[in-house]
Coordinates of C-alpha atoms in Angstrom, one line a residue:
Chain A
M1335 CA 87.6 117.8 106.5
A1336 CA 84.8 115.5 105.3
A1337 CA 85.9 112.8 102.9
L1338 CA 83.8 110.3 101.0
W1339 CA 83.7 107.0 102.9
K1340 CA 85.1 104.1 100.8
G1341 CA 83.8 101.0 102.5
I1342 CA 81.0 98.7 101.5
I1343 CA 77.7 98.4 103.3
S1344 CA 75.0 95.8 102.5
K1345 CA 71.3 96.4 102.5
I1346 CA 69.3 94.3 104.9
D1347 CA 66.0 96.0 104.2
D1348 CA 64.7 99.5 103.4
Y1349 CA 65.8 100.8 106.8
R1350 CA 68.7 98.6 107.8
W1351 CA 72.2 98.6 106.5
E1352 CA 75.1 96.5 107.6
I1353 CA 78.9 97.2 107.8
P1354 CA 80.4 93.7 107.6
E1355 CA 82.6 92.6 110.4
D1356 CA 85.5 92.0 108.0
Y1357 CA 85.4 95.7 106.8
K1358 CA 88.6 96.1 108.9
P1359 CA 90.6 93.9 111.1
G1360 CA 89.9 94.5 114.8
M1361 CA 86.1 94.8 114.5
R1362 CA 84.5 92.3 116.8
V1363 CA 80.9 92.6 115.5
P1364 CA 79.3 94.1 112.4
G1365 CA 77.9 97.6 112.3
L1366 CA 74.1 98.2 111.8
I1367 CA 72.8 101.5 110.6
Y1368 CA 69.1 102.5 110.6
A1369 CA 68.5 104.9 107.7
S1370 CA 66.7 105.3 104.5
E1371 CA 68.6 105.2 101.2
A1372 CA 68.2 109.0 100.8
M1373 CA 69.6 109.6 104.2
L1374 CA 72.6 107.3 103.6
K1375 CA 73.7 109.4 100.7
H1376 CA 74.1 112.3 102.9
I1377 CA 76.0 110.6 105.7
W1378 CA 78.2 108.9 103.2
R1379 CA 80.1 112.2 102.9
E1380 CA 81.2 112.1 106.5
Q1381 CA 83.2 109.7 108.6
V1382 CA 80.2 108.3 110.3
F1383 CA 80.5 104.7 109.0
E1384 CA 84.1 104.6 110.0
Q1385 CA 83.1 105.6 113.5
V1386 CA 80.5 102.9 113.6
A1387 CA 83.2 100.4 112.6
N1388 CA 85.6 101.8 115.2
V1389 CA 83.1 101.3 118.0
A1390 CA 82.9 97.6 117.0
F1391 CA 86.5 97.3 118.3
L1392 CA 85.4 97.6 121.9
P1393 CA 86.2 94.5 123.9
G1394 CA 83.1 92.6 124.9
I1395 CA 80.7 94.3 122.5
V1396 CA 77.7 92.1 121.6
G1397 CA 75.3 92.1 118.7
H1398 CA 76.1 95.1 116.5
S1399 CA 77.7 98.5 116.8
L1400 CA 74.4 100.4 116.2
A1401 CA 73.6 103.7 114.6
M1402 CA 70.2 105.3 114.8
P1403 CA 68.8 107.4 111.9
D1404 CA 69.7 110.7 113.5
I1405 CA 73.3 109.5 113.4
H1406 CA 76.0 112.1 112.5
W1407 CA 79.6 112.6 112.7
G1408 CA 80.8 112.8 116.3
Y1409 CA 84.2 112.3 118.0
G1410 CA 85.1 108.7 118.9
F1411 CA 81.5 107.3 118.9
P1412 CA 79.2 108.7 116.3
I1413 CA 76.3 110.7 117.7
G1414 CA 73.3 108.4 117.5
G1415 CA 75.4 105.4 118.4
V1416 CA 74.5 102.5 120.7
A1417 CA 76.9 99.9 121.9
A1418 CA 76.3 97.1 124.4
T1419 CA 79.2 95.4 126.1
R1420 CA 79.3 92.5 128.5
V1421 CA 79.7 93.5 132.1
R1422 CA 81.5 90.2 132.8
N1423 CA 84.4 90.7 130.3
G1424 CA 83.7 93.9 128.3
V1425 CA 84.6 97.5 128.7
V1426 CA 83.0 100.8 129.5
S1427 CA 84.0 103.9 127.5
P1428 CA 83.4 107.5 128.8
G1429 CA 83.5 108.6 125.1
G1430 CA 80.5 106.3 124.5
V1431 CA 78.5 108.5 126.9
G1432 CA 79.9 111.8 125.8
F1433 CA 80.8 115.0 127.6
D1434 CA 77.2 116.1 128.4
I1435 CA 76.4 113.1 130.7
N1436 CA 72.6 112.5 131.0
C1437 CA 71.8 115.2 128.5
G1438 CA 68.1 114.5 128.2
V1439 CA 64.6 115.7 127.6
R1440 CA 61.7 116.2 129.9
L1441 CA 58.1 116.7 128.7
L1442 CA 55.4 118.5 130.8
R1443 CA 51.8 118.6 129.8
T1444 CA 49.1 121.2 130.6
N1445 CA 45.3 121.2 130.2
L1446 CA 45.7 124.6 128.5
T1447 CA 44.9 125.1 124.8
E1448 CA 46.8 127.1 122.2
E1449 CA 44.0 129.7 122.3
E1450 CA 44.6 130.3 126.0
V1451 CA 48.4 130.5 125.9
R1452 CA 49.0 132.3 122.6
P1453 CA 47.8 135.7 123.7
R1454 CA 50.3 135.6 126.7
I1455 CA 53.2 133.8 124.9
K1456 CA 55.5 136.8 124.7
Q1457 CA 55.1 137.5 128.4
L1458 CA 55.5 133.8 129.2
I1459 CA 58.6 133.3 127.2
G1460 CA 60.0 136.6 128.6
K1461 CA 59.3 135.3 132.2
L1462 CA 60.9 131.9 131.5
F1463 CA 63.9 133.6 130.0
V1464 CA 64.5 135.7 133.1
N1465 CA 63.7 133.0 135.6
I1466 CA 65.6 130.1 134.1
P1467 CA 69.3 131.0 133.9
S1468 CA 70.7 130.2 130.5
G1469 CA 73.6 131.1 128.3
L1470 CA 77.4 131.2 128.4
G1471 CA 79.1 132.3 131.6
Y1472 CA 76.0 132.6 133.7
E1473 CA 75.6 131.0 137.1
G1474 CA 72.4 129.6 138.6
K1475 CA 70.3 130.9 141.5
I1476 CA 70.9 127.9 143.7
R1477 CA 73.7 128.3 146.2
L1478 CA 75.2 124.9 147.2
N1479 CA 78.1 124.1 149.5
E1480 CA 80.2 121.0 148.8
K1481 CA 78.3 118.8 151.2
E1482 CA 75.0 119.8 149.5
L1483 CA 76.5 119.1 146.1
D1484 CA 77.4 115.6 147.3
E1485 CA 73.7 115.1 148.2
V1486 CA 72.6 116.2 144.7
L1487 CA 75.2 113.8 143.2
I1488 CA 74.0 110.8 145.3
R1489 CA 70.3 111.4 145.1
G1490 CA 69.4 113.3 141.9
S1491 CA 65.8 114.2 141.4
Q1492 CA 64.9 113.2 145.0
W1493 CA 67.2 115.9 146.4
A1494 CA 65.5 118.5 144.3
V1495 CA 62.0 117.4 145.3
E1496 CA 62.9 117.5 149.0
K1497 CA 64.2 121.0 148.5
G1498 CA 60.8 122.0 147.1
Y1499 CA 61.6 121.8 143.4
G1500 CA 58.7 119.8 142.0
S1501 CA 56.8 116.8 143.4
A1502 CA 57.2 113.1 144.1
E1503 CA 54.9 112.4 141.1
D1504 CA 57.6 113.9 138.8
I1505 CA 60.1 111.2 140.0
I1506 CA 57.7 108.3 139.2
V1507 CA 57.7 109.4 135.6
T1508 CA 61.5 109.9 135.3
E1509 CA 63.8 107.3 133.7
G1510 CA 65.2 105.3 136.6
F1511 CA 63.3 107.5 139.0
G1512 CA 65.8 110.3 138.4
C1513 CA 68.7 108.5 140.1
I1514 CA 71.4 106.0 139.2
E1515 CA 72.4 104.1 142.3
G1516 CA 76.0 103.7 143.3
A1517 CA 76.9 107.3 142.7
N1518 CA 80.1 108.1 144.6
P1519 CA 81.2 111.7 144.9
D1520 CA 84.7 110.6 146.0
K1521 CA 85.2 109.4 142.4
V1522 CA 84.6 112.9 141.1
S1523 CA 87.5 115.5 140.9
S1524 CA 87.4 118.7 142.8
K1525 CA 87.5 120.5 139.5
A1526 CA 84.3 118.9 138.4
K1527 CA 82.7 119.9 141.7
R1528 CA 83.9 123.4 141.3
R1529 CA 82.3 123.6 137.9
G1530 CA 79.1 121.9 139.2
I1531 CA 78.4 124.0 142.3
P1532 CA 77.4 127.3 140.5
Q1533 CA 75.7 125.7 137.5
L1534 CA 72.9 123.7 139.0
G1535 CA 69.6 125.0 137.8
T1536 CA 70.9 126.4 134.5
L1537 CA 69.8 125.5 131.0
G1538 CA 73.3 126.2 129.4
S1539 CA 73.9 127.1 125.8
G1540 CA 74.3 125.4 122.4
N1541 CA 71.4 123.1 121.4
H1542 CA 69.8 123.2 124.9
F1543 CA 66.4 124.8 125.1
L1544 CA 63.0 125.1 126.7
E1545 CA 60.1 125.0 124.3
I1546 CA 56.4 125.6 124.7
E1547 CA 54.7 123.4 122.1
V1548 CA 51.2 122.6 120.9
V1549 CA 50.1 119.1 120.0
S1550 CA 49.6 119.1 116.2
E1551 CA 48.9 115.4 115.4
I1552 CA 48.1 112.3 117.4
Y1553 CA 48.9 108.9 115.8
D1554 CA 48.1 106.5 118.7
H1555 CA 45.2 107.8 120.7
E1556 CA 45.4 105.1 123.4
A1557 CA 49.0 105.7 124.2
A1558 CA 48.5 109.5 124.0
A1559 CA 45.6 109.2 126.5
A1560 CA 47.8 107.3 128.9
M1561 CA 50.3 110.2 128.8
G1562 CA 47.5 112.7 129.4
I1563 CA 47.6 114.0 125.8
S1564 CA 44.0 114.4 124.8
G1565 CA 43.9 116.4 121.6
V1566 CA 45.3 118.7 119.0
G1567 CA 45.9 122.2 120.3
Q1568 CA 46.9 121.0 123.8
V1569 CA 49.9 122.9 125.2
L1570 CA 53.1 121.0 126.3
V1571 CA 56.5 122.1 127.5
L1572 CA 59.8 120.4 126.5
I1573 CA 63.0 120.9 128.4
H1574 CA 66.4 119.8 126.9
T1575 CA 69.5 120.1 129.0
G1576 CA 72.1 118.0 130.9
S1577 CA 74.8 117.9 133.5
R1578 CA 76.5 121.2 132.4
G1579 CA 80.2 121.8 133.2
F1580 CA 80.0 119.1 135.9
G1581 CA 79.5 116.3 133.4
H1582 CA 82.0 117.8 130.9
E1583 CA 84.7 117.7 133.5
V1584 CA 83.8 114.1 134.7
C1585 CA 84.1 113.0 131.1
S1586 CA 87.4 114.8 130.4
D1587 CA 88.9 113.4 133.7
Y1588 CA 88.0 109.9 132.8
V1589 CA 88.9 110.0 129.1
R1590 CA 92.4 111.0 130.4
L1591 CA 92.4 108.2 133.0
M1592 CA 91.2 105.6 130.6
G1593 CA 93.9 106.6 128.1
E1594 CA 96.3 105.2 130.6
A1595 CA 94.1 102.2 131.3
V1596 CA 94.0 101.2 127.6
K1597 CA 97.8 100.7 127.7
R1598 CA 97.6 98.8 131.0
Y1599 CA 95.0 96.4 129.8
G1600 CA 96.5 96.0 126.3
I1601 CA 93.3 97.2 124.5
N1602 CA 93.7 97.9 120.8
L1603 CA 91.7 100.9 119.6
P1604 CA 91.6 102.9 116.4
D1605 CA 90.8 106.2 118.0
R1606 CA 92.0 107.6 121.4
Q1607 CA 88.6 109.2 122.1
L1608 CA 87.2 105.6 122.4
A1609 CA 89.5 105.1 125.5
C1610 CA 87.9 102.5 127.8
A1611 CA 88.6 100.0 130.6
P1612 CA 87.0 96.7 131.7
V1613 CA 83.6 97.4 133.4
N1614 CA 84.8 95.3 136.3
S1615 CA 88.2 97.0 136.7
P1616 CA 88.8 99.7 139.3
E1617 CA 89.0 102.3 136.5
G1618 CA 85.7 101.1 135.0
Q1619 CA 83.9 101.0 138.3
D1620 CA 85.3 104.5 139.3
Y1621 CA 84.0 105.9 136.0
L1622 CA 80.5 104.4 136.4
Q1623 CA 80.3 105.8 140.0
A1624 CA 81.4 109.3 138.8
M1625 CA 79.1 109.0 135.7
A1626 CA 76.2 108.2 138.1
C1627 CA 77.0 111.5 140.0
A1628 CA 76.8 113.5 136.7
A1629 CA 73.6 111.7 135.7
N1630 CA 72.0 112.5 139.0
Y1631 CA 73.1 116.1 138.8
A1632 CA 71.4 116.4 135.4
W1633 CA 68.1 115.0 136.8
A1634 CA 68.2 117.5 139.7
N1635 CA 69.0 120.2 137.1
R1636 CA 65.9 119.4 135.0
Q1637 CA 63.9 119.0 138.2
C1638 CA 64.7 122.6 139.3
I1639 CA 64.0 124.0 135.8
T1640 CA 60.6 122.1 135.9
H1641 CA 59.8 123.9 139.1
W1642 CA 60.6 127.4 137.8
T1643 CA 58.6 126.6 134.6
R1644 CA 55.6 125.9 136.7
E1645 CA 56.1 129.1 138.7
C1646 CA 56.3 131.2 135.5
F1647 CA 53.2 129.6 134.0
A1648 CA 51.3 130.2 137.2
E1649 CA 52.4 133.8 137.4
V1650 CA 51.7 134.7 133.8
L1651 CA 48.4 132.8 133.4
G1652 CA 47.1 133.5 136.9
K1653 CA 46.3 129.9 137.7
S1654 CA 47.8 127.3 140.0
Q1655 CA 50.0 124.5 138.7
W1656 CA 47.1 122.1 139.6
E1657 CA 44.5 124.1 137.8
M1658 CA 46.6 124.1 134.7
G1659 CA 47.4 120.4 135.1
L1660 CA 51.1 121.2 134.6
E1661 CA 52.4 117.7 135.2
Q1662 CA 55.3 115.7 134.0
V1663 CA 54.8 113.2 131.2
Y1664 CA 58.3 111.6 131.2
D1665 CA 62.0 112.4 131.4
V1666 CA 64.6 110.5 129.3
C1667 CA 68.4 110.7 129.2
H1668 CA 70.1 110.3 125.8
N1669 CA 73.8 110.3 126.8
I1670 CA 74.4 107.5 129.2
A1671 CA 75.8 104.1 130.0
K1672 CA 73.3 101.8 131.8
I1673 CA 73.7 98.3 133.3
E1674 CA 70.8 96.4 131.9
E1675 CA 69.5 92.9 131.4
H1676 CA 69.1 91.9 127.7
T1677 CA 68.9 88.8 125.6
A1678 CA 71.8 88.7 123.3
N1679 CA 73.1 85.7 121.2
G1680 CA 70.2 83.7 122.5
R1681 CA 70.8 84.1 126.2
K1682 CA 70.1 86.6 129.0
Q1683 CA 73.1 88.7 129.8
T1684 CA 74.0 91.7 131.9
L1685 CA 75.2 94.4 129.6
C1686 CA 76.6 97.9 129.8
V1687 CA 74.5 99.8 127.2
H1688 CA 76.2 102.9 125.9
R1689 CA 73.7 105.4 124.4
K1690 CA 75.4 108.3 122.9
G1691 CA 72.7 110.4 121.4
A1692 CA 70.2 107.6 121.7
T1693 CA 67.1 107.2 123.8
R1694 CA 66.0 104.1 125.8
A1695 CA 62.9 102.7 124.3
F1696 CA 61.6 99.8 126.5
P1697 CA 58.4 98.0 125.5
S1698 CA 55.1 97.6 127.2
G1699 CA 55.3 95.1 130.1
H1700 CA 59.0 95.8 130.9
S1701 CA 59.5 96.1 134.7
D1702 CA 61.5 99.4 134.3
V1703 CA 58.5 101.1 132.6
P1704 CA 56.4 103.0 135.2
D1705 CA 53.1 101.4 136.1
I1706 CA 51.0 104.0 134.3
Y1707 CA 52.8 103.3 131.0
R1708 CA 53.2 99.6 131.5
N1709 CA 50.5 98.8 128.9
I1710 CA 51.8 101.2 126.2
G1711 CA 55.5 101.1 126.6
Q1712 CA 58.1 103.7 127.8
P1713 CA 57.5 107.2 126.5
V1714 CA 60.3 108.3 124.1
L1715 CA 60.8 112.0 123.6
I1716 CA 62.4 113.2 120.4
P1717 CA 63.0 116.9 119.9
G1718 CA 63.4 118.2 116.4
D1719 CA 64.8 121.6 115.4
M1720 CA 63.1 124.9 116.4
G1721 CA 60.9 125.0 113.3
R1722 CA 59.9 121.5 112.6
G1723 CA 58.6 120.3 116.0
S1724 CA 59.1 117.2 118.2
Y1725 CA 57.7 113.7 118.6
I1726 CA 56.5 111.6 121.4
A1727 CA 56.8 107.9 120.8
V1728 CA 56.9 104.6 122.8
G1729 CA 59.4 101.8 123.1
T1730 CA 58.7 98.5 121.4
E1731 CA 59.5 94.8 121.7
R1732 CA 61.5 95.0 118.4
A1733 CA 63.8 97.7 120.0
M1734 CA 64.4 95.3 122.8
E1735 CA 65.4 92.5 120.4
E1736 CA 67.5 94.6 118.0
T1737 CA 68.8 97.7 119.6
F1738 CA 69.0 96.8 123.3
G1739 CA 65.9 98.9 123.8
S1740 CA 67.1 102.0 122.1
T1741 CA 65.9 104.5 119.4
C1742 CA 66.8 107.9 118.0
H1743 CA 67.2 111.0 120.2
G1744 CA 66.5 113.9 117.9
A1745 CA 66.8 115.1 114.3
G1746 CA 70.6 114.9 114.0
R1747 CA 72.8 117.6 112.6
M1748 CA 73.3 117.8 108.9
Q1749 CA 75.3 121.0 108.6
S1750 CA 78.4 122.1 110.6
R1751 CA 77.9 125.0 112.9
G1752 CA 80.2 127.1 110.7
A1753 CA 78.2 126.3 107.5
A1754 CA 75.0 127.1 109.3
R1755 CA 76.3 130.4 110.5
R1756 CA 77.6 131.4 107.1
G1757 CA 74.2 130.7 105.4
L1758 CA 72.0 132.5 107.9
D1759 CA 72.0 135.3 110.4
G1760 CA 70.4 135.0 113.8
N1761 CA 68.2 138.1 113.5
R1762 CA 66.7 136.8 110.3
I1763 CA 65.9 133.5 112.0
V1764 CA 64.1 135.2 114.8
R1765 CA 62.0 137.1 112.2
E1766 CA 61.3 133.9 110.2
L1767 CA 60.3 132.0 113.3
M1768 CA 58.1 134.9 114.4
S1769 CA 56.3 134.8 111.0
Q1770 CA 55.7 131.1 111.7
G1771 CA 54.1 132.1 115.0
I1772 CA 57.1 131.1 117.1
T1773 CA 58.4 133.5 119.8
V1774 CA 62.1 133.1 120.5
R1775 CA 64.3 134.5 123.2
A1776 CA 68.0 133.7 123.0
G1777 CA 70.9 134.8 125.1
N1778 CA 73.0 134.8 122.0
V1779 CA 71.1 135.6 118.8
A1780 CA 74.1 135.1 116.5
S1781 CA 74.4 131.5 117.5
L1782 CA 70.7 130.8 116.7
A1783 CA 71.8 130.3 113.2
E1784 CA 73.7 127.2 114.3
E1785 CA 70.4 125.7 115.5
A1786 CA 68.1 126.7 112.7
S1787 CA 66.1 124.1 110.7
P1788 CA 68.5 123.9 107.7
A1789 CA 71.3 122.7 110.1
Y1790 CA 69.3 119.6 111.0
K1791 CA 67.9 116.6 109.2
D1792 CA 64.2 116.5 108.9
V1793 CA 62.9 115.1 112.2
N1794 CA 59.8 113.8 110.4
E1795 CA 62.0 111.6 108.2
V1796 CA 64.1 110.4 111.1
V1797 CA 61.2 109.4 113.3
D1798 CA 59.4 107.8 110.3
I1799 CA 62.4 105.5 109.8
T1800 CA 62.5 104.4 113.5
D1801 CA 58.7 103.9 113.3
K1802 CA 58.8 101.8 110.1
A1803 CA 61.9 99.9 111.3
G1804 CA 59.8 99.2 114.4
I1805 CA 62.3 100.4 117.1
C1806 CA 59.7 102.8 118.5
R1807 CA 56.2 103.7 117.6
K1808 CA 54.9 107.3 117.0
V1809 CA 52.3 108.6 119.4
A1810 CA 52.0 112.3 118.8
K1811 CA 53.7 115.3 117.3
A1812 CA 54.0 118.8 118.7
T1813 CA 55.1 122.1 117.2
P1814 CA 56.6 125.0 119.1
I1815 CA 55.0 128.4 119.7
G1816 CA 57.7 129.7 122.0
V1817 CA 61.4 128.9 122.6
I1818 CA 64.1 130.0 125.0
K1819 CA 67.7 129.3 124.3
G1820 CA 71.0 130.1 125.9
Chain B
M627 CA 96.6 112.3 106.1
A628 CA 99.1 115.1 106.5
L629 CA 97.8 118.5 107.8
G630 CA 99.4 120.3 104.8
D631 CA 101.3 123.5 104.8
R632 CA 100.5 126.4 107.0
V633 CA 98.4 129.1 105.4
V634 CA 100.7 132.1 105.0
G635 CA 100.2 134.7 107.7
K636 CA 97.7 132.8 109.7
D637 CA 98.1 131.6 113.3
F638 CA 95.1 129.4 113.3
E639 CA 92.0 128.4 111.3
I640 CA 88.6 127.1 112.2
V641 CA 87.6 123.8 110.4
D642 CA 84.1 122.5 110.1
H643 CA 82.9 119.3 111.6
T644 CA 79.2 118.4 111.5
A645 CA 78.5 118.1 115.2
D646 CA 81.4 120.0 116.5
V647 CA 84.1 122.2 115.4
G648 CA 87.8 121.8 114.7
I649 CA 90.8 124.1 114.7
M650 CA 94.2 124.1 113.1
A651 CA 96.9 126.1 114.7
Y652 CA 100.4 126.8 113.5
G653 CA 103.7 128.0 115.1
E654 CA 107.5 128.0 114.5
T655 CA 107.7 125.9 117.6
I656 CA 105.4 123.5 119.3
A657 CA 105.0 126.0 122.2
L658 CA 103.8 128.7 119.7
A659 CA 101.4 126.3 118.0
F660 CA 100.0 125.4 121.5
A661 CA 99.6 129.1 122.2
N662 CA 97.8 129.6 118.9
A663 CA 95.6 126.6 119.6
A664 CA 94.5 128.3 122.8
R665 CA 93.8 131.5 120.9
A666 CA 91.7 129.5 118.4
L667 CA 89.7 128.0 121.3
F668 CA 88.8 131.4 122.7
S669 CA 88.0 132.8 119.2
L670 CA 85.2 130.2 119.1
I671 CA 83.9 131.4 122.5
V672 CA 84.1 135.2 121.9
E673 CA 85.0 137.9 119.4
L674 CA 88.6 138.2 120.5
D675 CA 88.9 141.8 119.4
S676 CA 86.6 142.9 122.1
V677 CA 88.8 141.4 124.8
S678 CA 91.5 143.3 126.7
E679 CA 94.5 142.1 128.6
V680 CA 93.8 143.2 132.2
L681 CA 94.8 140.2 134.2
Y682 CA 96.9 137.1 133.8
R683 CA 97.0 133.6 135.3
D684 CA 100.0 131.3 135.5
I685 CA 98.9 127.9 134.4
E686 CA 100.8 124.6 134.5
V687 CA 99.8 121.3 133.0
T688 CA 101.5 117.9 132.8
A689 CA 100.7 114.9 130.7
P690 CA 102.3 111.6 129.6
D691 CA 102.7 112.6 126.0
E692 CA 102.4 115.7 123.7
E693 CA 99.0 114.9 122.4
S694 CA 97.6 114.5 125.9
L695 CA 99.4 117.7 126.9
L696 CA 97.6 119.6 124.2
V697 CA 94.2 118.3 125.2
E698 CA 94.9 118.9 128.9
W699 CA 96.1 122.4 128.2
L700 CA 92.9 123.3 126.3
N701 CA 90.7 121.6 128.8
E702 CA 92.4 123.5 131.6
L703 CA 91.5 126.8 129.8
I704 CA 87.9 125.7 129.4
Y705 CA 87.8 124.9 133.1
R706 CA 89.2 128.4 133.9
F707 CA 86.6 130.0 131.6
D708 CA 83.8 128.0 133.3
T709 CA 84.8 128.6 136.9
E710 CA 86.6 132.0 136.8
H711 CA 84.8 133.4 133.8
I712 CA 88.0 134.6 132.3
I713 CA 88.5 135.0 128.6
F714 CA 92.1 134.7 127.6
K715 CA 93.5 136.1 124.4
R716 CA 97.3 135.9 124.7
F717 CA 99.6 133.1 125.9
E718 CA 103.3 132.9 126.7
V719 CA 103.8 129.2 126.5
T720 CA 107.0 127.3 127.4
L721 CA 107.2 123.5 127.1
D722 CA 109.7 121.3 128.9
K723 CA 109.2 117.7 127.8
R724 CA 105.7 116.8 129.1
R725 CA 105.2 119.9 131.2
L726 CA 103.6 123.1 129.9
K727 CA 103.8 126.4 131.6
A728 CA 101.9 129.4 130.4
R729 CA 101.2 132.9 131.5
S730 CA 97.8 133.6 130.0
Y731 CA 96.4 137.2 129.6
G732 CA 92.8 138.3 129.3
E733 CA 89.9 139.6 131.3
K734 CA 86.7 138.6 133.1
I735 CA 83.5 138.2 130.9
D736 CA 81.5 141.4 130.6
S737 CA 78.5 140.6 128.6
S738 CA 77.9 144.3 127.9
R739 CA 81.2 144.5 126.0
H740 CA 82.1 141.0 124.9
Q741 CA 80.2 139.3 122.1
L742 CA 80.0 135.7 123.3
K743 CA 79.6 133.1 120.5
T744 CA 79.7 129.4 121.3
G745 CA 80.1 127.4 124.5
V746 CA 82.9 124.8 124.2
K747 CA 82.4 121.6 126.3
A748 CA 85.8 120.0 125.9
A749 CA 88.8 119.3 123.6
T750 CA 88.7 115.7 122.3
Y751 CA 91.3 113.2 121.1
Y752 CA 89.4 112.5 118.0
M753 CA 91.5 113.2 114.9
L754 CA 94.0 115.0 117.2
R755 CA 97.2 115.6 115.4
I756 CA 100.6 117.3 116.1
E757 CA 103.0 117.5 113.2
Q758 CA 106.5 118.9 113.7
D759 CA 108.6 119.4 110.6
N760 CA 109.5 122.8 109.3
G761 CA 107.4 124.4 112.1
C762 CA 104.5 122.9 114.0
R763 CA 100.9 122.3 113.0
V764 CA 98.2 121.0 115.3
R765 CA 94.6 119.9 114.8
V766 CA 92.0 119.6 117.6
I767 CA 88.3 118.8 117.4
F768 CA 86.2 120.4 120.2
D769 CA 82.8 119.2 121.5
I770 CA 80.6 122.2 121.5

């Protein structure tokens, strides 16, 4: 289905490329893509640029329709897309958040070394695989009634901590303290609730995972120290999941609803998946209140999984959580719309920042960055594929000026799932990862091929571009020694 | 861009898309094409040959236009899979303007017998297409 894109882009510098506003009538702002020349050649074969241009149609969009270097072909918005719209007279688009609302990443640190954990890694991964429900068609261990679900939706991480999943310290180092205010369960369909009730505390399938990693490089020792990352060989845990079927249903419900709203408000869009409504309309407000519910559900989800991770470590390694220093570094969401203050067109404005496969990257000194990170900037967590490892970075002033405080969220797919499956088989990947010293447990080995390294861009290249472009700064790199997948 | 002719003998095909996955489904009528689109959806989730017809559900969906009806229909099936854990493999679809009724046959997931493949989050409107001349062809991109 891929076709060569026929538009023109202009080079701003080695890492910035612009799609002019006059590329097609209806664009309200130009597009801006962060990429290297080598990377551009690859994405040229897809409809990514067209999607960046389409997002520029959204009423009230300011600055640029942005694309991070992990950008790839999505539906409606590209994945790796950022768009900020004016709250006063702009729109909010559920497609600009995506189906997996508040899909995100949480990083835990330990004071354990690779030497201490490696001999027990098989046992540890086995334990995590059993205790953290994952995979298709599996339900969680938490039994909620509808009233309790509403509490989860309103309070997010706080609900989980009060139920004994994790600690108040975790919340302090979670984006937005693990809760978007204004969540209103009345704006969520009963279908979404029915999907949400049995799935809280599950990892899910697809690209979601839990990974045990080892610090392999430190680039910024001061920032690393502030995050409790002290040296090469230190063991970390990375958790990647979101709002599960609950979020998917909320998104489907509101894409349908907004499809009607688009006609009512006379909004002209090139793609139905971009369906939107004015932020301040009843439809826009209803969506934001429902989206907040899904975001809070996702934070509670990651909070429960954090708790079970600690239990598994304690049981297998025979030490308490405190002895192991198994504490949270940070938690970011990378599919979200946030109401934020930014300077755009020379003045302060309240904007609705859509991050669809993009991470918030606020600089040092920003009031939304937790006190302990106030001097280094907000931690940014960028998972790569299973083989190549992940990055920890911090937000920058330049991100604030150019990208509404946003940067990349991962490596970005390069190969379709079908192509990845055809080229590789799951069992071979397990063996290859084993030979690299990575223990893998997956609910569905066949689908591992879809997530193997060749299916993704090189995360090293992606993060280098964001670092050189100045929209985040590299702090450390970690490589996996154990992975569980759905 | 036209969807082209139906590949002889095929009810549906899977089409690649970098992040997600697309399907093309064919039928003599729009109702048959919608039924084949549903089969294509479940073929992404599970190896359909391993699934038997032991139960059915009567499903009804309405929407303001045909495109929305297709998306609603597929999303309803994803919802049933997610909440009732039913894999459907055969569909008797009737369409009356913007109302779809379907008796859908399948069985509950049994991970010891069913080879599960990919989770599907939702059907999207992106590149959605329904063509009706000399039979019906539909294209849907799923978020997976």
